[in-house]
Amino acid sequence: MRPITFEYLVDALKSLPGVGKKHAERIAYFLILKDTQYIQEFIERIRDSHEKIHFCKQCNNFSDGELCDICSNPSRNQEKLCIVSSIEDLQKIEDTGAYSGLYYVLHGEIDVKAKQSLDSSTTRKFMELLKTHNFKEITLATNWTINGEGTAVFIKKIINELSKANVYRLALGLPINSALDYADNATLKSALQNKTKY
């Protein structure tokens, strides 16, 4: 029998995305064997990140300031916008080095079956962005799934109402029912370079 406090720790670690019981147990053993200084610094980094990191007021990316590093970078192409479902997808595209414009993070996609739309505040914020920026090109980089496509259609309607930008969809390299998170850099770079008018 293991102490109940150990089981509580394992249970907490299992709540992390992608962490199963065995993995949680390995992490728990690792943490328990570390010295007090390591644990204190580890906890402090989590607390510090939780308190200081928030969403960029323009694009919803993580930021420790009013604007994220991308939105505040004058060398980014201000006439291009890429719509992504998550911050993980944004980072995945950034890692390819094939895109130099701005982003907008939706923090989710429309649930077509449950008929659940995007968060209304996220949608309003996107509409304000379109009104205040003169984008020439907008790329819809939601996933090639039912929900991702439903989201792309919804976002395209908003764009058509508020902007004259050309709208594109990621194309070659991403198969149907695929998620950006599972695409390698070469595949994603090809999809960016071969995007199609939407």
PDB file of C-alpha atoms in Angstrom:
ATOM      1  CA  MET A   1       0.000   0.000   0.000  1.00  0.00           C
ATOM      2  CA  ARG A   2       1.193   3.492  -0.849  1.00  0.00           C
ATOM      3  CA  PRO A   3       0.451   6.563   1.303  1.00  0.00           C
ATOM      4  CA  ILE A   4      -2.791   8.326   0.482  1.00  0.00           C
ATOM      5  CA  THR A   5      -0.842  11.566  -0.085  1.00  0.00           C
ATOM      6  CA  PHE A   6       1.083   9.803  -2.866  1.00  0.00           C
ATOM      7  CA  GLU A   7      -2.183   8.707  -4.472  1.00  0.00           C
ATOM      8  CA  TYR A   8      -3.459  12.304  -4.271  1.00  0.00           C
ATOM      9  CA  LEU A   9      -0.307  13.477  -6.064  1.00  0.00           C
ATOM     10  CA  VAL A  10      -0.724  10.841  -8.789  1.00  0.00           C
ATOM     11  CA  ASP A  11      -4.363  11.809  -9.177  1.00  0.00           C
ATOM     12  CA  ALA A  12      -3.407  15.491  -9.597  1.00  0.00           C
ATOM     13  CA  LEU A  13      -0.749  14.643 -12.178  1.00  0.00           C
ATOM     14  CA  LYS A  14      -3.237  12.504 -14.130  1.00  0.00           C
ATOM     15  CA  SER A  15      -5.333  15.626 -14.652  1.00  0.00           C
ATOM     16  CA  LEU A  16      -2.588  17.025 -16.905  1.00  0.00           C
ATOM     17  CA  PRO A  17      -3.186  16.542 -20.657  1.00  0.00           C
ATOM     18  CA  GLY A  18      -1.527  13.443 -22.092  1.00  0.00           C
ATOM     19  CA  VAL A  19      -0.542  12.044 -18.689  1.00  0.00           C
ATOM     20  CA  GLY A  20      -1.868   8.565 -17.911  1.00  0.00           C
ATOM     21  CA  LYS A  21      -1.634   6.645 -14.636  1.00  0.00           C
ATOM     22  CA  LYS A  22       1.781   5.062 -15.280  1.00  0.00           C
ATOM     23  CA  HIS A  23       3.298   8.324 -16.454  1.00  0.00           C
ATOM     24  CA  ALA A  24       1.782  10.157 -13.474  1.00  0.00           C
ATOM     25  CA  GLU A  25       3.298   7.601 -11.109  1.00  0.00           C
ATOM     26  CA  ARG A  26       6.756   8.038 -12.660  1.00  0.00           C
ATOM     27  CA  ILE A  27       6.531  11.820 -12.290  1.00  0.00           C
ATOM     28  CA  ALA A  28       5.315  11.453  -8.696  1.00  0.00           C
ATOM     29  CA  TYR A  29       8.274   9.205  -7.774  1.00  0.00           C
ATOM     30  CA  PHE A  30      10.617  11.694  -9.460  1.00  0.00           C
ATOM     31  CA  LEU A  31       9.216  14.670  -7.539  1.00  0.00           C
ATOM     32  CA  ILE A  32       9.227  12.941  -4.171  1.00  0.00           C
ATOM     33  CA  LEU A  33      12.909  12.053  -4.549  1.00  0.00           C
ATOM     34  CA  LYS A  34      13.883  15.665  -5.322  1.00  0.00           C
ATOM     35  CA  ASP A  35      15.189  17.978  -2.611  1.00  0.00           C
ATOM     36  CA  THR A  36      13.168  20.805  -1.042  1.00  0.00           C
ATOM     37  CA  GLN A  37      14.908  23.546  -3.050  1.00  0.00           C
ATOM     38  CA  TYR A  38      14.022  21.897  -6.369  1.00  0.00           C
ATOM     39  CA  ILE A  39      10.372  21.528  -5.341  1.00  0.00           C
ATOM     40  CA  GLN A  40      10.146  25.128  -4.118  1.00  0.00           C
ATOM     41  CA  GLU A  41      11.629  26.475  -7.366  1.00  0.00           C
ATOM     42  CA  PHE A  42       9.343  24.217  -9.404  1.00  0.00           C
ATOM     43  CA  ILE A  43       6.255  25.463  -7.545  1.00  0.00           C
ATOM     44  CA  GLU A  44       7.420  29.067  -7.815  1.00  0.00           C
ATOM     45  CA  ARG A  45       7.793  28.801 -11.599  1.00  0.00           C
ATOM     46  CA  ILE A  46       4.251  27.444 -11.913  1.00  0.00           C
ATOM     47  CA  ARG A  47       2.868  30.188  -9.651  1.00  0.00           C
ATOM     48  CA  ASP A  48       4.854  32.889 -11.444  1.00  0.00           C
ATOM     49  CA  SER A  49       3.641  31.761 -14.871  1.00  0.00           C
ATOM     50  CA  HIS A  50       0.048  31.509 -13.689  1.00  0.00           C
ATOM     51  CA  GLU A  51       0.116  35.028 -12.233  1.00  0.00           C
ATOM     52  CA  LYS A  52       2.033  36.847 -14.982  1.00  0.00           C
ATOM     53  CA  ILE A  53       0.985  35.177 -18.243  1.00  0.00           C
ATOM     54  CA  HIS A  54      -2.312  36.267 -19.774  1.00  0.00           C
ATOM     55  CA  PHE A  55      -3.833  36.625 -23.242  1.00  0.00           C
ATOM     56  CA  CYS A  56      -2.622  39.247 -25.714  1.00  0.00           C
ATOM     57  CA  LYS A  57      -5.303  41.937 -26.020  1.00  0.00           C
ATOM     58  CA  GLN A  58      -5.119  41.757 -29.817  1.00  0.00           C
ATOM     59  CA  CYS A  59      -4.661  38.113 -30.817  1.00  0.00           C
ATOM     60  CA  ASN A  60      -5.274  35.939 -27.688  1.00  0.00           C
ATOM     61  CA  ASN A  61      -1.748  34.499 -27.733  1.00  0.00           C
ATOM     62  CA  PHE A  62       0.067  34.065 -24.406  1.00  0.00           C
ATOM     63  CA  SER A  63       1.759  37.261 -23.285  1.00  0.00           C
ATOM     64  CA  ASP A  64       3.345  38.790 -20.202  1.00  0.00           C
ATOM     65  CA  GLY A  65       2.591  42.285 -21.509  1.00  0.00           C
ATOM     66  CA  GLU A  66      -0.345  44.049 -23.134  1.00  0.00           C
ATOM     67  CA  LEU A  67       0.661  42.681 -26.551  1.00  0.00           C
ATOM     68  CA  CYS A  68       2.465  39.427 -27.304  1.00  0.00           C
ATOM     69  CA  ASP A  69       5.896  39.304 -28.960  1.00  0.00           C
ATOM     70  CA  ILE A  70       4.300  38.719 -32.370  1.00  0.00           C
ATOM     71  CA  CYS A  71       1.753  41.556 -32.299  1.00  0.00           C
ATOM     72  CA  SER A  72       4.320  44.012 -30.930  1.00  0.00           C
ATOM     73  CA  ASN A  73       6.940  43.104 -33.551  1.00  0.00           C
ATOM     74  CA  PRO A  74       7.001  45.848 -36.248  1.00  0.00           C
ATOM     75  CA  SER A  75       8.787  43.542 -38.688  1.00  0.00           C
ATOM     76  CA  ARG A  76       5.760  41.215 -38.917  1.00  0.00           C
ATOM     77  CA  ASN A  77       3.607  41.602 -42.033  1.00  0.00           C
ATOM     78  CA  GLN A  78       0.665  43.673 -40.767  1.00  0.00           C
ATOM     79  CA  GLU A  79      -1.437  42.890 -43.854  1.00  0.00           C
ATOM     80  CA  LYS A  80      -1.534  39.135 -43.263  1.00  0.00           C
ATOM     81  CA  LEU A  81      -3.581  37.314 -40.639  1.00  0.00           C
ATOM     82  CA  CYS A  82      -3.687  33.608 -39.802  1.00  0.00           C
ATOM     83  CA  ILE A  83      -6.641  32.219 -37.830  1.00  0.00           C
ATOM     84  CA  VAL A  84      -5.757  29.252 -35.588  1.00  0.00           C
ATOM     85  CA  SER A  85      -7.775  27.184 -33.124  1.00  0.00           C
ATOM     86  CA  SER A  86      -5.177  27.090 -30.355  1.00  0.00           C
ATOM     87  CA  ILE A  87      -1.917  28.586 -29.151  1.00  0.00           C
ATOM     88  CA  GLU A  88      -0.315  25.191 -29.804  1.00  0.00           C
ATOM     89  CA  ASP A  89      -1.300  25.529 -33.482  1.00  0.00           C
ATOM     90  CA  LEU A  90       0.150  29.046 -33.583  1.00  0.00           C
ATOM     91  CA  GLN A  91       3.458  27.773 -32.241  1.00  0.00           C
ATOM     92  CA  LYS A  92       3.434  24.880 -34.690  1.00  0.00           C
ATOM     93  CA  ILE A  93       3.121  27.306 -37.608  1.00  0.00           C
ATOM     94  CA  GLU A  94       5.781  29.613 -36.141  1.00  0.00           C
ATOM     95  CA  ASP A  95       8.193  26.674 -35.936  1.00  0.00           C
ATOM     96  CA  THR A  96       8.023  26.215 -39.723  1.00  0.00           C
ATOM     97  CA  GLY A  97       9.445  29.686 -40.352  1.00  0.00           C
ATOM     98  CA  ALA A  98       7.151  29.922 -43.386  1.00  0.00           C
ATOM     99  CA  TYR A  99       4.797  32.607 -42.092  1.00  0.00           C
ATOM    100  CA  SER A 100       5.573  36.180 -41.061  1.00  0.00           C
ATOM    101  CA  GLY A 101       2.166  37.786 -40.517  1.00  0.00           C
ATOM    102  CA  LEU A 102      -0.105  38.195 -37.498  1.00  0.00           C
ATOM    103  CA  TYR A 103      -2.387  35.628 -35.827  1.00  0.00           C
ATOM    104  CA  TYR A 104      -5.743  35.363 -34.148  1.00  0.00           C
ATOM    105  CA  VAL A 105      -6.299  32.512 -31.687  1.00  0.00           C
ATOM    106  CA  LEU A 106      -9.873  31.224 -31.332  1.00  0.00           C
ATOM    107  CA  HIS A 107      -9.197  29.004 -28.301  1.00  0.00           C
ATOM    108  CA  GLY A 108     -11.422  26.289 -29.668  1.00  0.00           C
ATOM    109  CA  GLU A 109     -13.637  25.355 -32.580  1.00  0.00           C
ATOM    110  CA  ILE A 110     -17.359  25.153 -33.179  1.00  0.00           C
ATOM    111  CA  ASP A 111     -18.805  21.839 -32.007  1.00  0.00           C
ATOM    112  CA  VAL A 112     -20.966  21.012 -35.004  1.00  0.00           C
ATOM    113  CA  LYS A 113     -22.774  17.998 -33.501  1.00  0.00           C
ATOM    114  CA  ALA A 114     -23.514  19.703 -30.183  1.00  0.00           C
ATOM    115  CA  LYS A 115     -24.339  22.948 -32.019  1.00  0.00           C
ATOM    116  CA  GLN A 116     -21.978  24.829 -29.715  1.00  0.00           C
ATOM    117  CA  SER A 117     -20.508  28.018 -31.176  1.00  0.00           C
ATOM    118  CA  LEU A 118     -17.314  29.893 -30.380  1.00  0.00           C
ATOM    119  CA  ASP A 119     -17.093  32.006 -27.256  1.00  0.00           C
ATOM    120  CA  SER A 120     -18.990  35.228 -27.969  1.00  0.00           C
ATOM    121  CA  SER A 121     -16.262  37.468 -26.514  1.00  0.00           C
ATOM    122  CA  THR A 122     -13.691  35.813 -28.791  1.00  0.00           C
ATOM    123  CA  THR A 123     -15.920  36.428 -31.799  1.00  0.00           C
ATOM    124  CA  ARG A 124     -16.509  40.089 -30.860  1.00  0.00           C
ATOM    125  CA  LYS A 125     -12.794  40.633 -30.357  1.00  0.00           C
ATOM    126  CA  PHE A 126     -12.107  39.163 -33.804  1.00  0.00           C
ATOM    127  CA  MET A 127     -14.677  41.470 -35.369  1.00  0.00           C
ATOM    128  CA  GLU A 128     -13.002  44.481 -33.741  1.00  0.00           C
ATOM    129  CA  LEU A 129      -9.636  43.333 -35.103  1.00  0.00           C
ATOM    130  CA  LEU A 130     -11.060  43.228 -38.626  1.00  0.00           C
ATOM    131  CA  LYS A 131     -12.480  46.735 -38.219  1.00  0.00           C
ATOM    132  CA  THR A 132      -9.224  48.253 -37.002  1.00  0.00           C
ATOM    133  CA  HIS A 133      -6.772  46.485 -39.353  1.00  0.00           C
ATOM    134  CA  ASN A 134      -6.619  46.582 -43.128  1.00  0.00           C
ATOM    135  CA  PHE A 135      -5.731  42.950 -43.819  1.00  0.00           C
ATOM    136  CA  LYS A 136      -5.087  42.005 -47.442  1.00  0.00           C
ATOM    137  CA  GLU A 137      -4.801  38.263 -46.837  1.00  0.00           C
ATOM    138  CA  ILE A 138      -6.400  36.028 -44.185  1.00  0.00           C
ATOM    139  CA  THR A 139      -5.548  32.335 -43.888  1.00  0.00           C
ATOM    140  CA  LEU A 140      -7.936  29.981 -42.111  1.00  0.00           C
ATOM    141  CA  ALA A 141      -5.758  27.405 -40.345  1.00  0.00           C
ATOM    142  CA  THR A 142      -8.398  25.541 -38.381  1.00  0.00           C
ATOM    143  CA  ASN A 143      -8.189  21.750 -38.412  1.00  0.00           C
ATOM    144  CA  TRP A 144      -9.404  19.678 -41.356  1.00  0.00           C
ATOM    145  CA  THR A 145     -12.162  18.078 -39.275  1.00  0.00           C
ATOM    146  CA  ILE A 146     -15.930  18.582 -39.182  1.00  0.00           C
ATOM    147  CA  ASN A 147     -15.567  21.085 -36.351  1.00  0.00           C
ATOM    148  CA  GLY A 148     -12.596  22.789 -37.963  1.00  0.00           C
ATOM    149  CA  GLU A 149     -14.374  23.173 -41.274  1.00  0.00           C
ATOM    150  CA  GLY A 150     -17.543  24.398 -39.565  1.00  0.00           C
ATOM    151  CA  THR A 151     -15.438  26.986 -37.767  1.00  0.00           C
ATOM    152  CA  ALA A 152     -13.756  28.053 -41.021  1.00  0.00           C
ATOM    153  CA  VAL A 153     -17.131  28.585 -42.703  1.00  0.00           C
ATOM    154  CA  PHE A 154     -18.370  30.647 -39.741  1.00  0.00           C
ATOM    155  CA  ILE A 155     -15.217  32.795 -39.637  1.00  0.00           C
ATOM    156  CA  LYS A 156     -15.291  33.314 -43.420  1.00  0.00           C
ATOM    157  CA  LYS A 157     -18.805  34.773 -43.168  1.00  0.00           C
ATOM    158  CA  ILE A 158     -17.611  37.303 -40.601  1.00  0.00           C
ATOM    159  CA  ILE A 159     -14.615  38.218 -42.754  1.00  0.00           C
ATOM    160  CA  ASN A 160     -16.779  38.701 -45.835  1.00  0.00           C
ATOM    161  CA  GLU A 161     -19.028  41.092 -43.893  1.00  0.00           C
ATOM    162  CA  LEU A 162     -16.251  43.219 -42.393  1.00  0.00           C
ATOM    163  CA  SER A 163     -13.214  42.938 -44.644  1.00  0.00           C
ATOM    164  CA  LYS A 164     -12.161  42.937 -48.280  1.00  0.00           C
ATOM    165  CA  ALA A 165      -9.244  40.608 -47.573  1.00  0.00           C
ATOM    166  CA  ASN A 166      -8.600  37.575 -49.741  1.00  0.00           C
ATOM    167  CA  VAL A 167      -9.410  34.457 -47.703  1.00  0.00           C
ATOM    168  CA  TYR A 168      -7.324  31.298 -47.962  1.00  0.00           C
ATOM    169  CA  ARG A 169      -7.468  27.820 -46.440  1.00  0.00           C
ATOM    170  CA  LEU A 170      -4.485  25.572 -45.674  1.00  0.00           C
ATOM    171  CA  ALA A 171      -4.340  22.999 -48.428  1.00  0.00           C
ATOM    172  CA  LEU A 172      -1.726  20.624 -49.802  1.00  0.00           C
ATOM    173  CA  GLY A 173      -0.124  18.437 -47.173  1.00  0.00           C
ATOM    174  CA  LEU A 174      -2.945  18.274 -44.632  1.00  0.00           C
ATOM    175  CA  PRO A 175      -5.370  15.381 -45.177  1.00  0.00           C
ATOM    176  CA  ILE A 176      -9.040  15.435 -44.210  1.00  0.00           C
ATOM    177  CA  ASN A 177      -9.701  14.768 -40.489  1.00  0.00           C
ATOM    178  CA  SER A 178      -6.172  15.810 -39.522  1.00  0.00           C
ATOM    179  CA  ALA A 179      -5.043  18.157 -36.755  1.00  0.00           C
ATOM    180  CA  LEU A 180      -2.207  20.665 -37.043  1.00  0.00           C
ATOM    181  CA  ASP A 181      -0.658  19.371 -33.834  1.00  0.00           C
ATOM    182  CA  TYR A 182       0.215  16.077 -35.553  1.00  0.00           C
ATOM    183  CA  ALA A 183       1.678  17.563 -38.715  1.00  0.00           C
ATOM    184  CA  ASP A 184       5.456  17.654 -39.096  1.00  0.00           C
ATOM    185  CA  ASN A 185       7.121  20.955 -40.004  1.00  0.00           C
ATOM    186  CA  ALA A 186       7.725  20.023 -43.654  1.00  0.00           C
ATOM    187  CA  THR A 187       4.061  19.066 -44.162  1.00  0.00           C
ATOM    188  CA  LEU A 188       2.795  22.200 -42.459  1.00  0.00           C
ATOM    189  CA  LYS A 189       5.233  24.408 -44.395  1.00  0.00           C
ATOM    190  CA  SER A 190       3.945  22.874 -47.633  1.00  0.00           C
ATOM    191  CA  ALA A 191       0.350  23.539 -46.542  1.00  0.00           C
ATOM    192  CA  LEU A 192       1.162  27.185 -45.836  1.00  0.00           C
ATOM    193  CA  GLN A 193       2.955  27.699 -49.135  1.00  0.00           C
ATOM    194  CA  ASN A 194       0.201  25.979 -51.121  1.00  0.00           C
ATOM    195  CA  LYS A 195      -2.848  27.461 -49.386  1.00  0.00           C
ATOM    196  CA  THR A 196      -5.904  27.851 -51.590  1.00  0.00           C
ATOM    197  CA  LYS A 197      -8.400  30.679 -52.025  1.00  0.00           C
ATOM    198  CA  TYR A 198     -11.354  29.967 -49.744  1.00  0.00           C
TER     199      TYR A 198
END
